[in-house]
Structure formats: C-alpha cells, structure tokens
mmCIF file of C-alpha atoms and ligand atoms in Angstrom:
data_model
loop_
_atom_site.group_PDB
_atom_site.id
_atom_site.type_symbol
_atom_site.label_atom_id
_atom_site.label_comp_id
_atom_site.label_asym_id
_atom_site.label_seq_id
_atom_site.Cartn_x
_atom_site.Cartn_y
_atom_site.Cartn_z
ATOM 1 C CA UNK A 1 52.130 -179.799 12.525
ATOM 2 C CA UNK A 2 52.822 -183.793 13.708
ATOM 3 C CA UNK A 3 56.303 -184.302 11.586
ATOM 4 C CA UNK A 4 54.417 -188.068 10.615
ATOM 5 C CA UNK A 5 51.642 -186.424 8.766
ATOM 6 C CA UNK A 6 54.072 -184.899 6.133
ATOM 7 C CA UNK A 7 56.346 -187.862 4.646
ATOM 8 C CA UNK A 8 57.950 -187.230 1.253
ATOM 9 C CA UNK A 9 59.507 -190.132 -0.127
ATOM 10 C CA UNK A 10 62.814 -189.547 0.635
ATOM 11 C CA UNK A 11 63.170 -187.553 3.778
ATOM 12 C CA UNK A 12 66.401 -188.628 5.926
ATOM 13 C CA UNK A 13 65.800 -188.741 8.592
ATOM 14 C CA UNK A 14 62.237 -190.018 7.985
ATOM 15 C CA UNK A 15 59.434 -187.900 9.751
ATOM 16 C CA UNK A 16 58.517 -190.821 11.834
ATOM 17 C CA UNK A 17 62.034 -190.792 13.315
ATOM 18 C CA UNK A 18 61.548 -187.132 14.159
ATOM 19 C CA UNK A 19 58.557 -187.653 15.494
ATOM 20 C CA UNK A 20 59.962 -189.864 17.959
ATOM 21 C CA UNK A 21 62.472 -187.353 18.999
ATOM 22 C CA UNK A 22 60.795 -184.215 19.196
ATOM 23 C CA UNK A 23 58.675 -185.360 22.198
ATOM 24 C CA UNK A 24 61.598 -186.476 25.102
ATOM 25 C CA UNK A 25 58.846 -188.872 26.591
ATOM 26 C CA UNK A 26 58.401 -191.051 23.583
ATOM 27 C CA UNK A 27 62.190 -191.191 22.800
ATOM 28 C CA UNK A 28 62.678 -192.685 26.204
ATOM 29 C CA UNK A 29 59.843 -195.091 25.646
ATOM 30 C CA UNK A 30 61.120 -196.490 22.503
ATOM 31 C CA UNK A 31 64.757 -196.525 23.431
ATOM 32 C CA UNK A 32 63.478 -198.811 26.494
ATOM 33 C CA UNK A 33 61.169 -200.862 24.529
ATOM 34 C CA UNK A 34 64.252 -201.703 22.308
ATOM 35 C CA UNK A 35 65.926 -202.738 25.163
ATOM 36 C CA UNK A 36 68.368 -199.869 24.897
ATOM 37 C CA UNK A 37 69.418 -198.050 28.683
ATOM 38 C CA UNK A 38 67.891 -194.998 29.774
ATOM 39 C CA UNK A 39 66.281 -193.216 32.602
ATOM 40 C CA UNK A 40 63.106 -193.991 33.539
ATOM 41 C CA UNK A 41 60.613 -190.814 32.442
ATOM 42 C CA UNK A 42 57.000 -190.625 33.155
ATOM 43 C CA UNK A 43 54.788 -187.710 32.119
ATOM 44 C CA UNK A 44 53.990 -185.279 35.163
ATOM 45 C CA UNK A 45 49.769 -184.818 35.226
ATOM 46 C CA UNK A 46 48.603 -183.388 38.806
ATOM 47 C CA UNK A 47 52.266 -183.996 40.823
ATOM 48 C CA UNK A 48 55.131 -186.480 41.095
ATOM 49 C CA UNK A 49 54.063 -189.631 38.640
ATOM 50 C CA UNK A 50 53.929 -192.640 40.980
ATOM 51 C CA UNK A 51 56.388 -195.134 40.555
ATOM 52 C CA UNK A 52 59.587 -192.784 40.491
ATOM 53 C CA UNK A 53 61.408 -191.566 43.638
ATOM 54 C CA UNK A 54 63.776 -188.501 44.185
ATOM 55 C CA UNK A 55 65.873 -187.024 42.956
ATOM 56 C CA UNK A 56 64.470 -186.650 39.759
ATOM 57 C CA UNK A 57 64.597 -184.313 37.206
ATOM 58 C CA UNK A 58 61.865 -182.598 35.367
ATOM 59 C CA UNK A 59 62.026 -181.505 31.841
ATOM 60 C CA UNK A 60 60.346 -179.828 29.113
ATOM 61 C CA UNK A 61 59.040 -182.802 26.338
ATOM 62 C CA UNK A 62 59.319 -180.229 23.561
ATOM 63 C CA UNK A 63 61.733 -178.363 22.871
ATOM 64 C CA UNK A 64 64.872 -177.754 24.860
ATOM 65 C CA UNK A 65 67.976 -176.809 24.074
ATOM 66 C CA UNK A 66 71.320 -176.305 26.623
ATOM 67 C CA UNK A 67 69.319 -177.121 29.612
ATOM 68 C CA UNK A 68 66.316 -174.453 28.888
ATOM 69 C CA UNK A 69 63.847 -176.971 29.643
ATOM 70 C CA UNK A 70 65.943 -179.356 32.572
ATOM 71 C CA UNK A 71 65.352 -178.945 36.264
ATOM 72 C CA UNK A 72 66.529 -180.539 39.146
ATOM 73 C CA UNK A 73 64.060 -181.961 41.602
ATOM 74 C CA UNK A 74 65.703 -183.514 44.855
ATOM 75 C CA UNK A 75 63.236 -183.457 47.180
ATOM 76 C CA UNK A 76 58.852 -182.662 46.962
ATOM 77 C CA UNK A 77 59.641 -179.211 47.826
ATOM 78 C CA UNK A 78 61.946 -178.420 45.097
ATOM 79 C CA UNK A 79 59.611 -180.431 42.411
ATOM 80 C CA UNK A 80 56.525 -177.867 43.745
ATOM 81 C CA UNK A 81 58.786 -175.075 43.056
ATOM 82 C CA UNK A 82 58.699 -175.806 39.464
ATOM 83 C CA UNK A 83 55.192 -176.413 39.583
ATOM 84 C CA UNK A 84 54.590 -172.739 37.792
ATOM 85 C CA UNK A 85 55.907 -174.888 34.661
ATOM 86 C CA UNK A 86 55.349 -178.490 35.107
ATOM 87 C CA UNK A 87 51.251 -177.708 35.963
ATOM 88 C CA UNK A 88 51.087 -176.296 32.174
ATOM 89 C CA UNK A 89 51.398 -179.713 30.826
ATOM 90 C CA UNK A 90 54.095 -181.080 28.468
ATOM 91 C CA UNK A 91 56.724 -181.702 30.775
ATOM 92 C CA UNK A 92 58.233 -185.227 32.632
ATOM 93 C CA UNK A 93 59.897 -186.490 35.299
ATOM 94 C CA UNK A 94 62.961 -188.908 35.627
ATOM 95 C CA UNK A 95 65.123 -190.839 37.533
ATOM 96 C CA UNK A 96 68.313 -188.430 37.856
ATOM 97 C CA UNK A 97 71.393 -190.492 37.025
ATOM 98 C CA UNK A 98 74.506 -189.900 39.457
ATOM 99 C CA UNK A 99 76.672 -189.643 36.017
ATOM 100 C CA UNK A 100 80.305 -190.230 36.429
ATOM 101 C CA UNK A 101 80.851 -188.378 32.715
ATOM 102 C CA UNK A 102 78.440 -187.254 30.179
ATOM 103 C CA UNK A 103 79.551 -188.733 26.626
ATOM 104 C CA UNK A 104 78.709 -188.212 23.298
ATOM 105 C CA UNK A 105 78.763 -190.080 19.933
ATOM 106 C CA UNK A 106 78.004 -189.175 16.485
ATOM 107 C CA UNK A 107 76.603 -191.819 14.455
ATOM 108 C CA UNK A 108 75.767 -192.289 10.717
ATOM 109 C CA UNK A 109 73.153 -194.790 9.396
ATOM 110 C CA UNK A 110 72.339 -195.521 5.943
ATOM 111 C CA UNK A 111 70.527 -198.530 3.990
ATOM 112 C CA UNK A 112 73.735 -199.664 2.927
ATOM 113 C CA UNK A 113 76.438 -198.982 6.459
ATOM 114 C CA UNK A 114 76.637 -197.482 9.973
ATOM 115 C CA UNK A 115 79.325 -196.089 11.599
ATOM 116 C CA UNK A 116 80.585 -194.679 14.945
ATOM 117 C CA UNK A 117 82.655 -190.895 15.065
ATOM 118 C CA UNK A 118 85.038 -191.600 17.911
ATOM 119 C CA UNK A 119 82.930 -190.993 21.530
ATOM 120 C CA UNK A 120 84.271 -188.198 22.810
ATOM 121 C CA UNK A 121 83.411 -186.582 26.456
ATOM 122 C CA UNK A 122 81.849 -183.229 26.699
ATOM 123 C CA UNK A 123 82.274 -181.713 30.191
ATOM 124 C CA UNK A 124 79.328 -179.487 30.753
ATOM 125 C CA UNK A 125 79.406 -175.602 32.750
ATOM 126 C CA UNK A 126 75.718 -174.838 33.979
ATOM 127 C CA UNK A 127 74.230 -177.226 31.497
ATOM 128 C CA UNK A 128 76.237 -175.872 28.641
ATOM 129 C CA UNK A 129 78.973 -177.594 26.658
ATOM 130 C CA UNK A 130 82.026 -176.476 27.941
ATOM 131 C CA UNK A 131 84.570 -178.766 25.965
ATOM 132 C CA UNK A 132 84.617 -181.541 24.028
ATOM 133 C CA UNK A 133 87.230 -184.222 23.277
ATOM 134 C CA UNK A 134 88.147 -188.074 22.387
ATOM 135 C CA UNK A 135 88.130 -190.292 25.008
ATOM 136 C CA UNK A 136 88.822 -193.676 26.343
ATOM 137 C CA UNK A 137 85.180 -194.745 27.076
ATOM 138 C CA UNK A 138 83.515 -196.316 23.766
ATOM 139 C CA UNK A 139 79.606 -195.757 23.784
ATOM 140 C CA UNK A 140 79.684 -196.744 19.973
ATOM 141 C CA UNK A 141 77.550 -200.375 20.557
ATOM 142 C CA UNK A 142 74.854 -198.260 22.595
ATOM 143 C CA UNK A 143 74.885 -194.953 20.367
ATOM 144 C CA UNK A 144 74.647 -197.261 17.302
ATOM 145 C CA UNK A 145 71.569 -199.055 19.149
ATOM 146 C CA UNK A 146 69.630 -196.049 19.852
ATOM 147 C CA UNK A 147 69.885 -195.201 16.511
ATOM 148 C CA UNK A 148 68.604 -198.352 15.269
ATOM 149 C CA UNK A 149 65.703 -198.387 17.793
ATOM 150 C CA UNK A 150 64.701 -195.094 16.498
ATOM 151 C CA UNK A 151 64.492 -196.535 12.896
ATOM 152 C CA UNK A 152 67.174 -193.907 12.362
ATOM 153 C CA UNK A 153 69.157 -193.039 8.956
ATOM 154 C CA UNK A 154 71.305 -189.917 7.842
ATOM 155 C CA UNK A 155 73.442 -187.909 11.115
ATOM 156 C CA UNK A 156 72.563 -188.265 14.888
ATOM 157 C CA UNK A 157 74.608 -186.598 17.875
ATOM 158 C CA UNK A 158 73.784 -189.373 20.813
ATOM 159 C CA UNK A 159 74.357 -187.599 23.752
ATOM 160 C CA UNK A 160 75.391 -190.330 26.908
ATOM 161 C CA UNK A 161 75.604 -190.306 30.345
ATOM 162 C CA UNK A 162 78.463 -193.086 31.650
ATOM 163 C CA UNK A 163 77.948 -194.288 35.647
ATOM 164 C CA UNK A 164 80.650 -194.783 37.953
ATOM 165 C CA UNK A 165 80.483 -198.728 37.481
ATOM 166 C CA UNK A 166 81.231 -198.082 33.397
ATOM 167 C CA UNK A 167 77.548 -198.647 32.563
ATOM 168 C CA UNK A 168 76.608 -196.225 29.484
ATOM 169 C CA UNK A 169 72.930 -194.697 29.631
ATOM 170 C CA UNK A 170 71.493 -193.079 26.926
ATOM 171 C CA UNK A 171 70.289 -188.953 27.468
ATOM 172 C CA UNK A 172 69.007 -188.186 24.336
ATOM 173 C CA UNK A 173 69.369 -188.161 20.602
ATOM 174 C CA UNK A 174 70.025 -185.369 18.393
ATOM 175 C CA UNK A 175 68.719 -186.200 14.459
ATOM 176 C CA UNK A 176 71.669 -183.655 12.593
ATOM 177 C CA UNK A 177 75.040 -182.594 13.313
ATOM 178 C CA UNK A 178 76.044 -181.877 17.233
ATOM 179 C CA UNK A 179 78.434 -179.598 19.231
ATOM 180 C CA UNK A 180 79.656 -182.788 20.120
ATOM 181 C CA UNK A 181 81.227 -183.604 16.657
ATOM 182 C CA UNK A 182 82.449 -180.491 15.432
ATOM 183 C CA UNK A 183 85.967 -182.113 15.943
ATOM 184 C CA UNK A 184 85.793 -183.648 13.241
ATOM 185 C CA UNK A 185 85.639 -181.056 10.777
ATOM 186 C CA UNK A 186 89.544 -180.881 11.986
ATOM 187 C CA UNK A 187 90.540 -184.284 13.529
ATOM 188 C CA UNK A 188 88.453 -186.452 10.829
ATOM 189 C CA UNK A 189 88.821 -187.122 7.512
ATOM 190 C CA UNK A 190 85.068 -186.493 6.769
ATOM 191 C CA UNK A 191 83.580 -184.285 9.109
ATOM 192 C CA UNK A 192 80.364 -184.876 10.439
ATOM 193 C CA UNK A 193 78.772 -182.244 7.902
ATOM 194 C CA UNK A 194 80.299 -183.742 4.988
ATOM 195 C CA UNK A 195 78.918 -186.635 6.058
ATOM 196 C CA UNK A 196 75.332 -185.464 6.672
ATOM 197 C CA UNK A 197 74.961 -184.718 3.105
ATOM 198 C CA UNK A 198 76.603 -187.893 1.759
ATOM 199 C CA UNK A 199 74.337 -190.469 3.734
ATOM 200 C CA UNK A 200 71.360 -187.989 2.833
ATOM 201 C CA UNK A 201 72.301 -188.323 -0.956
ATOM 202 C CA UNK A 202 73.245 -191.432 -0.645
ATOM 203 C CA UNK A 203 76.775 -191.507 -1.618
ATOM 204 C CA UNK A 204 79.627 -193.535 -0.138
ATOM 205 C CA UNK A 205 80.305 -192.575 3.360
ATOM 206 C CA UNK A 206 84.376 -192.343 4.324
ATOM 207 C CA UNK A 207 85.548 -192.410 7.072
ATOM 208 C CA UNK A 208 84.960 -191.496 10.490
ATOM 209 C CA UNK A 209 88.569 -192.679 12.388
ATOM 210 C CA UNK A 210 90.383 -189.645 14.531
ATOM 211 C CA UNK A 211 93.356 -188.697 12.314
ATOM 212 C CA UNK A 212 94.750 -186.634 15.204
ATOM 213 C CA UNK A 213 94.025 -186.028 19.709
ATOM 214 C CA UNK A 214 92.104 -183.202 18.927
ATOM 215 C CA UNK A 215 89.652 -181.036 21.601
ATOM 216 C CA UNK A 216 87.330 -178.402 21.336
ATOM 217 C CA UNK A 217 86.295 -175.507 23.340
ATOM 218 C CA UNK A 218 82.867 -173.469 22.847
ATOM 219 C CA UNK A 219 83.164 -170.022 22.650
ATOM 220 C CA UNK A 220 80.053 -168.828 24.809
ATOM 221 C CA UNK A 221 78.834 -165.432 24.899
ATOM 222 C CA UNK A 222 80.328 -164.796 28.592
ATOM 223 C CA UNK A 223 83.886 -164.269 26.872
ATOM 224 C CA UNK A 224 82.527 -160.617 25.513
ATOM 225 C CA UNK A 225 81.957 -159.192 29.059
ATOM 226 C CA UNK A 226 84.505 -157.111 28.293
ATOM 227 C CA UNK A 227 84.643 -156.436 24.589
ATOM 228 C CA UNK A 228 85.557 -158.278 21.370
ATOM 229 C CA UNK A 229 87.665 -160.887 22.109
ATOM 230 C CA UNK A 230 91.361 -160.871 21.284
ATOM 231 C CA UNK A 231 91.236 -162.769 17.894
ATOM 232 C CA UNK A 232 94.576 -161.720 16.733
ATOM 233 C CA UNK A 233 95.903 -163.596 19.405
ATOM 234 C CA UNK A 234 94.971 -166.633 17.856
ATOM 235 C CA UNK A 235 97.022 -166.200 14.818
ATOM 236 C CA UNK A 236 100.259 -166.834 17.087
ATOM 237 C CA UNK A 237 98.639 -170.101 17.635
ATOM 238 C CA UNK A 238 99.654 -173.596 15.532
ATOM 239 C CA UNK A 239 96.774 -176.023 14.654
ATOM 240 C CA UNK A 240 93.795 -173.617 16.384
ATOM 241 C CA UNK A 241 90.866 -173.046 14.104
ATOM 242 C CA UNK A 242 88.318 -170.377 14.828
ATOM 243 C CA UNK A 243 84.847 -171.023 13.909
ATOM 244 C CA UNK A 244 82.186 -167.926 14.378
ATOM 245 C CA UNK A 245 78.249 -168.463 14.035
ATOM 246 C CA UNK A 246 77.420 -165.236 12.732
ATOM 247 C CA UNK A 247 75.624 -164.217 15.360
ATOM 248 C CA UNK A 248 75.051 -160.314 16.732
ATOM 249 C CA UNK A 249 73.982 -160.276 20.263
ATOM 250 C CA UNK A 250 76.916 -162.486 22.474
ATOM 251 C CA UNK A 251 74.562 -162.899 25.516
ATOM 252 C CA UNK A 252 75.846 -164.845 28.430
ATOM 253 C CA UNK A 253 75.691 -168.989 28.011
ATOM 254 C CA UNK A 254 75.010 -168.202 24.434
ATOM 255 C CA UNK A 255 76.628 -170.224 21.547
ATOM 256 C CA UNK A 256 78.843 -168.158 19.409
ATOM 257 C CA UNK A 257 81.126 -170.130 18.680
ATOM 258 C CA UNK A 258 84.110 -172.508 18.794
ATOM 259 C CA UNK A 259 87.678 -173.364 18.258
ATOM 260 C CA UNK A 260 88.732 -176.753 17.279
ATOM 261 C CA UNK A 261 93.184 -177.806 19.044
ATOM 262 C CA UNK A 262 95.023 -180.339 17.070
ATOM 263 C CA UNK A 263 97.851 -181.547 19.233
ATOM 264 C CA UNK A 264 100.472 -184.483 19.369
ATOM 265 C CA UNK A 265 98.727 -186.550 22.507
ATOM 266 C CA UNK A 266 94.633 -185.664 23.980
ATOM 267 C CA UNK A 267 96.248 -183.919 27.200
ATOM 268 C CA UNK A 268 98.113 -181.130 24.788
ATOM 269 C CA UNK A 269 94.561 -180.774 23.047
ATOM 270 C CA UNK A 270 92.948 -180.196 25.786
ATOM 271 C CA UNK A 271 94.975 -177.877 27.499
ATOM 272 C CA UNK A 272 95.947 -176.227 24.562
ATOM 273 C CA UNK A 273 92.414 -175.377 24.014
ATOM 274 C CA UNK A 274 91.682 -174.199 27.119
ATOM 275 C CA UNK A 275 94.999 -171.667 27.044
ATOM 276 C CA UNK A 276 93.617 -170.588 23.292
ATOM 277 C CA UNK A 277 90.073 -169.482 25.043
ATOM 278 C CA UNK A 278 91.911 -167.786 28.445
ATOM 279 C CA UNK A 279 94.507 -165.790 25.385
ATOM 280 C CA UNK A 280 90.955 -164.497 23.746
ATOM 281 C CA UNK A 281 89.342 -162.832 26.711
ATOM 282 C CA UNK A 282 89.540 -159.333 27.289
ATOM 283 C CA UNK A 283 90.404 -158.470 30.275
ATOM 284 C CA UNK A 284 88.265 -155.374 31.845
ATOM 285 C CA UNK A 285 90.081 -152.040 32.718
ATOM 286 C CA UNK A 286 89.636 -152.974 36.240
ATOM 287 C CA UNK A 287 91.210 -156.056 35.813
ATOM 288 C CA UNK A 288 94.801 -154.300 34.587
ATOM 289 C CA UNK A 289 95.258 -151.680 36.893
ATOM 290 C CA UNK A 290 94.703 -153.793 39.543
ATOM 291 C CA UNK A 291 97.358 -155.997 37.902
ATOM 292 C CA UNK A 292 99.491 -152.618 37.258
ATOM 293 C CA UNK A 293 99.074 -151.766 40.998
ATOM 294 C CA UNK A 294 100.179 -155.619 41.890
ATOM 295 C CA UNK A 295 103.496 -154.589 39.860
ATOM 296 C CA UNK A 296 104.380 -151.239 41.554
ATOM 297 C CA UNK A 297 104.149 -153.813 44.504
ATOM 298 C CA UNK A 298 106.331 -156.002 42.739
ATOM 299 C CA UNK A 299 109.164 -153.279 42.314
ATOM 300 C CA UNK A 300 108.181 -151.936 45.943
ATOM 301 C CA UNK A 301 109.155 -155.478 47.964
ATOM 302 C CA UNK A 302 112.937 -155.708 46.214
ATOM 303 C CA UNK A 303 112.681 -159.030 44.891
ATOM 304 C CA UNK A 304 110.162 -160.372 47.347
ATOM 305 C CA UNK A 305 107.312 -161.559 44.892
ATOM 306 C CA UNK A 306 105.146 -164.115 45.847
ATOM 307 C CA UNK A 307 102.746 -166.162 44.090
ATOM 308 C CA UNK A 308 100.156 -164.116 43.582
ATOM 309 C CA UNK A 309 102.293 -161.149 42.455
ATOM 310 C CA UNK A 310 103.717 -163.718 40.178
ATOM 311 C CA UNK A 311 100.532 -164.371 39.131
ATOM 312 C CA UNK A 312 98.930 -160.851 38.337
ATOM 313 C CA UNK A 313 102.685 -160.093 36.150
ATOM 314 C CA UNK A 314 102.206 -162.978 34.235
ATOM 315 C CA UNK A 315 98.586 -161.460 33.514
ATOM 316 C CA UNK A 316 99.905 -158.389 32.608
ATOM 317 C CA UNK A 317 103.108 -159.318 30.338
ATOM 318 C CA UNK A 318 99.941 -161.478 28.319
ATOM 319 C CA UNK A 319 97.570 -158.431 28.208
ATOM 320 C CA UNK A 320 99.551 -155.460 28.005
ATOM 321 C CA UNK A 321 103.623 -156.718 27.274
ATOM 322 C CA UNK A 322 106.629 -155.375 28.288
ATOM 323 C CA UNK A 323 105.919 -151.902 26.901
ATOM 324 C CA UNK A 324 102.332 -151.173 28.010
ATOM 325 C CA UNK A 325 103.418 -152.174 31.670
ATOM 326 C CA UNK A 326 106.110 -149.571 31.421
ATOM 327 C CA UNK A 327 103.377 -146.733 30.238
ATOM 328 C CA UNK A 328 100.739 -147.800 32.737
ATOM 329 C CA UNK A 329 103.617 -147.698 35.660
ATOM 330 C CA UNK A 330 104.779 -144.580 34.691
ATOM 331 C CA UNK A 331 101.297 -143.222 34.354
ATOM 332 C CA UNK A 332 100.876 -144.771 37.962
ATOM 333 C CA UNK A 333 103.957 -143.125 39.476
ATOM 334 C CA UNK A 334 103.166 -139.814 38.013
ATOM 335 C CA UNK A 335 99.659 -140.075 39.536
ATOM 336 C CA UNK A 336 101.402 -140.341 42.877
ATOM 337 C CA UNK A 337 104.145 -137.779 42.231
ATOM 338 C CA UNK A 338 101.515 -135.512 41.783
ATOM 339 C CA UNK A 339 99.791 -135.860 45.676
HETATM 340 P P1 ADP B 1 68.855 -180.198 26.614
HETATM 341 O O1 ADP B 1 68.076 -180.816 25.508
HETATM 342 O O2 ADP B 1 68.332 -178.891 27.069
HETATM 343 O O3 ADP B 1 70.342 -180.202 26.374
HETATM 344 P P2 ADP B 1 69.264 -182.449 28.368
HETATM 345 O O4 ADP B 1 68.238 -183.488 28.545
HETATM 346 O O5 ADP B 1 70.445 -182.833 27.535
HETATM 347 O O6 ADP B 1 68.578 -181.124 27.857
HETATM 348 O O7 ADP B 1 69.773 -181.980 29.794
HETATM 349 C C1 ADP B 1 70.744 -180.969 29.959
HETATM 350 C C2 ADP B 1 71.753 -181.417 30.995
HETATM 351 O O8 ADP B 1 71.076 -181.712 32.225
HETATM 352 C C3 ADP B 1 72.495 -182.694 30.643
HETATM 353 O O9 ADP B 1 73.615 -182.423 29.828
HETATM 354 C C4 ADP B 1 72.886 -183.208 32.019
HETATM 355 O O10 ADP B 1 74.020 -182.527 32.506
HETATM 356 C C5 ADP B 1 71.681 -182.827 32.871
HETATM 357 N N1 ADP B 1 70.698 -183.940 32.909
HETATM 358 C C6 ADP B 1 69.705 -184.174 32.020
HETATM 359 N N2 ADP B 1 69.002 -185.270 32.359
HETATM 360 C C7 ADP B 1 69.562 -185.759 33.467
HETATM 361 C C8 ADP B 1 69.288 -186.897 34.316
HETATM 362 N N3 ADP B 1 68.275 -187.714 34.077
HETATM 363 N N4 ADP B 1 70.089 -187.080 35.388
HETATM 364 C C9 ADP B 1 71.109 -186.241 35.673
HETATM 365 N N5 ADP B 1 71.410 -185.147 34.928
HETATM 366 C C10 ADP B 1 70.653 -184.905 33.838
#
C-alpha cells in the first residue's frame, strides 16, 4: 500500500513524509530540489544511468537496512556484477562520496519548535554501526534542513556523510528513533524516545543539550561466537548501561544490542566503551590454552617475557584470574609429567 493513500488526521510523521522516504530515489530528489546537499542518484533501467561516472554505488530504493541493499560499483565490471539485482528493477545508482566521517543527527520538528540532539559520529564496521559518540563537527543547520524539505514533524535520525574539506552531505533520513541517538537515553535529559512521544502528542519538548561525553558501542551478534557474553563483568563497571533487544538468534552483524559509557571527557567514553565490549566477549577454549601454553613459556624463559607473552597473561589474568591460571598450569604440567 502507497503510505499517501492512507492519511489520518493526525499521523506524525504525515504519510506524505514517509512516502518520500521509503523510496531512496525520491528522498534524494527532494532533498536536492530544496537545495539541501546530497549525492547525485539516478534510477538504474537497462545499465549505468547516463550522466553519472564511477565509482558509484548502487542501492536498493526500498528497503534497506545496515547496508543490505548498498553496493559498491568502481568500475563497469563491478556494476555488471550486481546486475543479478540491479536488472530486477527498484534499485539506483550514485555518485560515491570519498567521506572523511559519516555523522549523524537526531532532529525533532513540531508545529510549534525544532531542535538539534548533539551530532555525534558513528564509525561504521562492514556497513554496520560500530560506535557512536558526540563530536566536534555540527551538521545541525543541514540535518534541520532535510527535515524541513521533507515537510517533516515528530523524530528523524539524519544520517551524514562530512568530506575532507568540512562540507556536510546528506545520506539519508530515518523518520523514528536511530542507533545514532540512543545516547541520549543516558547523556540527555530527554532521550530521543521520550521525545518521540512528546512531539507526537504534542506536548512541550525539553531538552536535547549533552549533560555528559558519553559514547556508545553496539553489541552485534559476532560477540556470541563463543557463548553468552560475560555480563557479570559489567557490573564491576561505573556509568555502563546494558541495553538487550530481546532477540533469540545472535547471528553475525546482527543488532542485539548496546551499551551506552558516561565518562568525565569524550576520549574516556570512548575508550571506556570499547574496553566494556572487549571485558564481555568470551573467549573460545582455544583461545585460553593457547594463552595457558604462552604462560608455561612465561615461567620457562626466567623473567624473559616479551610483549606478546605480556600480552596473552594479561588475557588470561582477565579471563581466567589468578586462580584459574594456577589450575589450568597445573593441569598443563601434569599432562606433561605424564609422557
Ligand atoms: P542502509 O539504509 O542499508 O543503512 P545506507 O545508504 O546508509 O544504507 O548505506 C550504508 C553505508 O554504505 C553507509 O553508512 C556508508 O558507509 C556507505 N554508503 C552509502 N552511500 C554511500 C555513498 N553514496 N558513497 C559512499 N559510501 C556510501
């Protein structure tokens, strides 16, 4: 069903703004007809639309989600190799922006006010969100635009690409909350769900300043390769909140969910969050008697260590402590004792 046919009175956002978005072509077209940067996209019919060079990229107009529907095209060749889903219709091609960091903003827009969340960068791993947090660059002017050209009101997730030279580009517009702002449910005073539901009821907004550096890592799927993760290990931590999606299968690149550092300066936040993540993995069986074996070598060189021994104790002392190392060592010298 076209989202315009089916307009209640008060919808937010209205179905004419998510008709615009649901089709990646005709967001482009508006957000350049309103003057507002973007790459150039062209729908693909029989092979490369004329009037774009490479690289380009070619994506899905329906649809996507975490790069599902994004392909890289940097030469003919590699464009006919995605042929098999191009020739099926629905897809585009366009101009493939050399990005110097991909940005994000979350924007709020009601009859009565619009405001900016702070713009935060979100450093992508394979087309996935990787992590998320406040930065210098402000893409507020440009998110705030998009929004407008959209005819946009209630929550949007604008989703920027910034060029070497500063320049902000828009990628594309989410119409409800985003990865990108679940920061705030910590680091704001309203988060960016709370304030979905008071611009859609039309209540007074709050606000949407940082109260405190603040980063976020996602919690993909990958970090169950070798079991549950280690979530007692984030009760040792101060100012680290867990948030699980609920959801059963933990498949690689998957979503599952995320944990939110609050932290004195936007360097501690960050790698803070990263430590929190590298504390939850499991490591695999493999993975600890190798590092066992690395500390009978250890005790075998008599005070020789060198960084890489260094490296595989301070693996162990995290994943096993003092007294597991003792039991696996033993277990290991007893092994050899007994050829
Ligand atoms: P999705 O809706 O699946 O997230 P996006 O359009 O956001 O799709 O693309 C996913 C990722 O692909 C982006 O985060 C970015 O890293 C890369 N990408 C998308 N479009 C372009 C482009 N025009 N130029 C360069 N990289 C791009």
């Amino acid at each position: 069903m076209r989202l315009a046919s089916f307009e209640p009175e008060r919808l937010t956002p209205r179905a004419e703004t998510l008709d615009i978005i649901q089709d990646k072509l005709r967001q482009r077209e508006v957000l350049l007809a309103a003057g507002v940067p973007s790459p150039r996209a062209l729908a693909i019919g029989k092979g490369v639309p004329s009037g774009l060079e490479f690289p380009l990229v070619v994506k899905s107009r329906f649809g996507g989600y975490d790069g599902k529907g994004t392909r890289y095209a940097r030469t003919l060749e590699e464009f006919e190799s995605h042929r098999g889903l191009w020739e099926q219709g629905g897809w585009l091609a366009e101009d493939f922006v050399p990005f110097r960091r991909e940005l994000a903003v979350m924007v709020v827009r009601t009859p009565e006010a619009t405001f900016a969340y702070p713009t935060v960068e979100t450093v992508q791993s394979d087309h996935v969100c990787d992590l998320v947090y406040p930065c210098d660059a402000d893409g507020a002017e440009i998110a705030i635009a998009a929004v407008e050209a959209i005819d946009g009101f209630g929550l949007f997730g604008i989703e920027l690409f910034e060029l070497p030279s500063g320049d902000i580009l828009v990628n594309e517009i989410a119409p409800r909350p985003h990865n990108s702002g679940h920061l705030t449910i910590e680091a704001c005073a309203v988060s960016q769900f709370e304030m979905q539901l008071r611009a859609v009821c039309g209540w007074p907004l709050g606000g949407t300043h940082l109260r405190q550096p603040a980063a976020m890592v996602n919690l993909l799927g990958d970090l169950w390769a070798a079991g549950e993760p280690r979530w007692a290990s984030l009760l040792r931590e101060e100012d680290a909140t867990l948030h699980l999606y609920g959801k059963s299968s933990p498949r690689p690149g998957r979503k599952m969910g995320h944990v939110t550092v609050l932290a004195a300066t936007a360097a501690d936040a960050e790698s803070r969050a990263h430590d929190v993540r590298r504390r939850l993995q499991r490591v695999g069986r493999d993975v600890v008697v190798g590092v066992a074996q690395g500390v009978r070598l250890i005790e075998d060189e008599d005070g020789e260590q060198d960084q890489e021994q260094d490296d595989r104790k301070a693996v162990l002392d995290r994943e096993i402590g003092v007294e597991g190392q003792s039991v696996l060592l033993g277990a290991i010298l007893r092994n050899e004792d007994a050829h």
